[in-house]
Amino acid sequence: MSRAQKTILVTQQLPSSVENRLSKNYVAILNHGDALTQEQILIQAHKADGLLVTVTDTVDSAFIGALPKRVKIIANFGVGYEHIDVEAAGRAGIVVTNTPGVLTEATADLALLLLLGAARRAGEGHVMMRAHAWRGWTPTAMVGHDVSGKRLGIVGLGRIGLAVARRARAFNMEIHYHNRHRRALEDEAGAHYHGTLESLLAVSDFLSLHAALTPQTRGLLNARTLALLPQGAVLVNTARGDLVDDEALVDALKNGRVAAAGLDVFSNEPHIHPSYARLDNAFLLPHLGSATTDTRNAMGFCALDNLDAFFAGEEPPHRVA
Ligand code: DGY
């Protein structure tokens, strides 16, 4: 059967150039309404040879077990794939792919935006201007924190972590990082390696999270670990909300242990912990890390490259299961 006869079920609306290419090469079942629920996907899945899912779809083992045998590949529109039970997919003989690399620069840009925004109180300032509440410049109004000369701790010096480090150096920050394995010297580019998270936290005036969400990293930042940060540290999270224990961070933001947080990702999105929205020192964005036209197109094309390779009988370039 040629590629044009294969059917791909898409769970959410994709950029139009991605949908156009998909529709040209496959029978595409598109969705321009709300994201499909698991039940809605399963109703249509008997027609599909592959699923194109996003980071908001829960592809757990019960769902995978209920998929018809016809479905042979799940192509994820996104790099993180903790929402997909890859072991269950493997057992079911379903290939899983993701889209690494193409969203590195956009996500790193956003991490710097959050870092600067949180440090310099940009969210508060924006809200004040919108409310017509500005009373004018004063020497003491809305003072924030310098980033220049400060230590930036990076948890997870992978593609995005490295791109954040490159940008932060231009802001004269000193880079520290923790990984399970030390990076090669040329990747470190002078960054200081910490063999334990605890050692990294102790020196992180700023901390930026770039670890994948796994059972080991869930709740990595909690009451115990947040207490290890220098007083008045700034936290940035563009990775996954579940890396952070919300109650502990809210307490740390309230008592000043953490001076400010720039958060783009949250547990239980889009239903964020209600206290964040009430805290002036929480600078919040709605999971915008990869949200640029070029990047979202590139993510879609990367997902399609995976599908194309698979249906051509080749190894998909970004196979994770
Ligand atoms: C991903 O690809 O995992 C991102 O969270 C999407 O922005």
mmCIF file with all atom_site columns, N, CA, C and O in Angstrom, residues 3 5 83 127 156 162 178 197 206 212 219 242 262 288:
data_model
loop_
_atom_site.group_PDB
_atom_site.id
_atom_site.type_symbol
_atom_site.label_atom_id
_atom_site.label_alt_id
_atom_site.label_comp_id
_atom_site.label_asym_id
_atom_site.label_entity_id
_atom_site.label_seq_id
_atom_site.pdbx_PDB_ins_code
_atom_site.Cartn_x
_atom_site.Cartn_y
_atom_site.Cartn_z
_atom_site.occupancy
_atom_site.B_iso_or_equiv
_atom_site.pdbx_formal_charge
_atom_site.auth_seq_id
_atom_site.auth_comp_id
_atom_site.auth_asym_id
_atom_site.auth_atom_id
_atom_site.pdbx_PDB_model_num
ATOM 1  N N  . ARG A 1 3   ? 2.004  5.315  0.461  1.00 0.00 ? 3   ARG A N  1
ATOM 2  C CA . ARG A 1 3   ? 1.810  6.272  1.549  1.00 0.00 ? 3   ARG A CA 1
ATOM 3  C C  . ARG A 1 3   ? 0.466  6.986  1.403  1.00 0.00 ? 3   ARG A C  1
ATOM 4  O O  . ARG A 1 3   ? -0.218 7.252  2.387  1.00 0.00 ? 3   ARG A O  1
ATOM 5  N N  . GLN A 1 5   ? -2.226 5.983  0.566  1.00 0.00 ? 5   GLN A N  1
ATOM 6  C CA . GLN A 1 5   ? -3.399 5.223  1.020  1.00 0.00 ? 5   GLN A CA 1
ATOM 7  C C  . GLN A 1 5   ? -3.406 5.024  2.528  1.00 0.00 ? 5   GLN A C  1
ATOM 8  O O  . GLN A 1 5   ? -4.320 4.415  3.062  1.00 0.00 ? 5   GLN A O  1
ATOM 9  N N  . HIS A 1 83  ? 3.880  11.839 28.303 1.00 0.00 ? 83  HIS A N  1
ATOM 10 C CA . HIS A 1 83  ? 2.434  11.552 28.252 1.00 0.00 ? 83  HIS A CA 1
ATOM 11 C C  . HIS A 1 83  ? 2.145  10.272 27.467 1.00 0.00 ? 83  HIS A C  1
ATOM 12 O O  . HIS A 1 83  ? 0.995  9.872  27.346 1.00 0.00 ? 83  HIS A O  1
ATOM 13 N N  . VAL A 1 127 ? 1.241  44.574 34.215 1.00 0.00 ? 127 VAL A N  1
ATOM 14 C CA . VAL A 1 127 ? -0.100 44.639 34.820 1.00 0.00 ? 127 VAL A CA 1
ATOM 15 C C  . VAL A 1 127 ? -0.390 46.064 35.298 1.00 0.00 ? 127 VAL A C  1
ATOM 16 O O  . VAL A 1 127 ? -1.489 46.604 35.103 1.00 0.00 ? 127 VAL A O  1
ATOM 17 N N  . GLY A 1 156 ? 19.991 19.816 33.759 1.00 0.00 ? 156 GLY A N  1
ATOM 18 C CA . GLY A 1 156 ? 19.805 19.150 32.466 1.00 0.00 ? 156 GLY A CA 1
ATOM 19 C C  . GLY A 1 156 ? 20.453 19.946 31.347 1.00 0.00 ? 156 GLY A C  1
ATOM 20 O O  . GLY A 1 156 ? 19.810 20.771 30.705 1.00 0.00 ? 156 GLY A O  1
ATOM 21 N N  . LEU A 1 162 ? 21.894 23.713 26.855 1.00 0.00 ? 162 LEU A N  1
ATOM 22 C CA . LEU A 1 162 ? 23.083 24.308 26.223 1.00 0.00 ? 162 LEU A CA 1
ATOM 23 C C  . LEU A 1 162 ? 22.736 25.634 25.545 1.00 0.00 ? 162 LEU A C  1
ATOM 24 O O  . LEU A 1 162 ? 23.509 26.593 25.606 1.00 0.00 ? 162 LEU A O  1
ATOM 25 N N  . HIS A 1 178 ? 23.923 20.549 36.408 1.00 0.00 ? 178 HIS A N  1
ATOM 26 C CA . HIS A 1 178 ? 23.907 19.173 36.907 1.00 0.00 ? 178 HIS A CA 1
ATOM 27 C C  . HIS A 1 178 ? 23.274 18.284 35.856 1.00 0.00 ? 178 HIS A C  1
ATOM 28 O O  . HIS A 1 178 ? 22.202 18.589 35.338 1.00 0.00 ? 178 HIS A O  1
ATOM 29 N N  . LEU A 1 197 ? 22.437 17.227 42.419 1.00 0.00 ? 197 LEU A N  1
ATOM 30 C CA . LEU A 1 197 ? 21.497 18.350 42.338 1.00 0.00 ? 197 LEU A CA 1
ATOM 31 C C  . LEU A 1 197 ? 21.716 19.282 43.528 1.00 0.00 ? 197 LEU A C  1
ATOM 32 O O  . LEU A 1 197 ? 21.719 20.511 43.400 1.00 0.00 ? 197 LEU A O  1
ATOM 33 N N  . PHE A 1 206 ? 20.231 31.831 40.131 1.00 0.00 ? 206 PHE A N  1
ATOM 34 C CA . PHE A 1 206 ? 19.130 31.575 39.199 1.00 0.00 ? 206 PHE A CA 1
ATOM 35 C C  . PHE A 1 206 ? 19.165 30.087 38.887 1.00 0.00 ? 206 PHE A C  1
ATOM 36 O O  . PHE A 1 206 ? 20.250 29.503 38.773 1.00 0.00 ? 206 PHE A O  1
ATOM 37 N N  . ALA A 1 212 ? 13.989 16.126 31.538 1.00 0.00 ? 212 ALA A N  1
ATOM 38 C CA . ALA A 1 212 ? 12.767 15.424 31.102 1.00 0.00 ? 212 ALA A CA 1
ATOM 39 C C  . ALA A 1 212 ? 11.988 15.014 32.348 1.00 0.00 ? 212 ALA A C  1
ATOM 40 O O  . ALA A 1 212 ? 12.572 14.817 33.424 1.00 0.00 ? 212 ALA A O  1
ATOM 41 N N  . GLY A 1 219 ? 8.709  16.097 40.885 1.00 0.00 ? 219 GLY A N  1
ATOM 42 C CA . GLY A 1 219 ? 8.850  16.713 42.208 1.00 0.00 ? 219 GLY A CA 1
ATOM 43 C C  . GLY A 1 219 ? 10.299 16.961 42.613 1.00 0.00 ? 219 GLY A C  1
ATOM 44 O O  . GLY A 1 219 ? 10.611 17.075 43.800 1.00 0.00 ? 219 GLY A O  1
ATOM 45 N N  . ASP A 1 242 ? 5.447  19.290 36.387 1.00 0.00 ? 242 ASP A N  1
ATOM 46 C CA . ASP A 1 242 ? 5.521  18.273 37.428 1.00 0.00 ? 242 ASP A CA 1
ATOM 47 C C  . ASP A 1 242 ? 6.928  18.063 37.982 1.00 0.00 ? 242 ASP A C  1
ATOM 48 O O  . ASP A 1 242 ? 7.120  17.261 38.898 1.00 0.00 ? 242 ASP A O  1
ATOM 49 N N  . GLY A 1 262 ? 9.762  32.372 37.068 1.00 0.00 ? 262 GLY A N  1
ATOM 50 C CA . GLY A 1 262 ? 9.234  32.540 35.716 1.00 0.00 ? 262 GLY A CA 1
ATOM 51 C C  . GLY A 1 262 ? 8.799  31.171 35.233 1.00 0.00 ? 262 GLY A C  1
ATOM 52 O O  . GLY A 1 262 ? 9.631  30.282 35.056 1.00 0.00 ? 262 GLY A O  1
ATOM 53 N N  . LEU A 1 288 ? 4.341  28.555 26.270 1.00 0.00 ? 288 LEU A N  1
ATOM 54 C CA . LEU A 1 288 ? 4.638  29.183 24.974 1.00 0.00 ? 288 LEU A CA 1
ATOM 55 C C  . LEU A 1 288 ? 6.033  28.839 24.439 1.00 0.00 ? 288 LEU A C  1
ATOM 56 O O  . LEU A 1 288 ? 6.453  29.404 23.437 1.00 0.00 ? 288 LEU A O  1
#
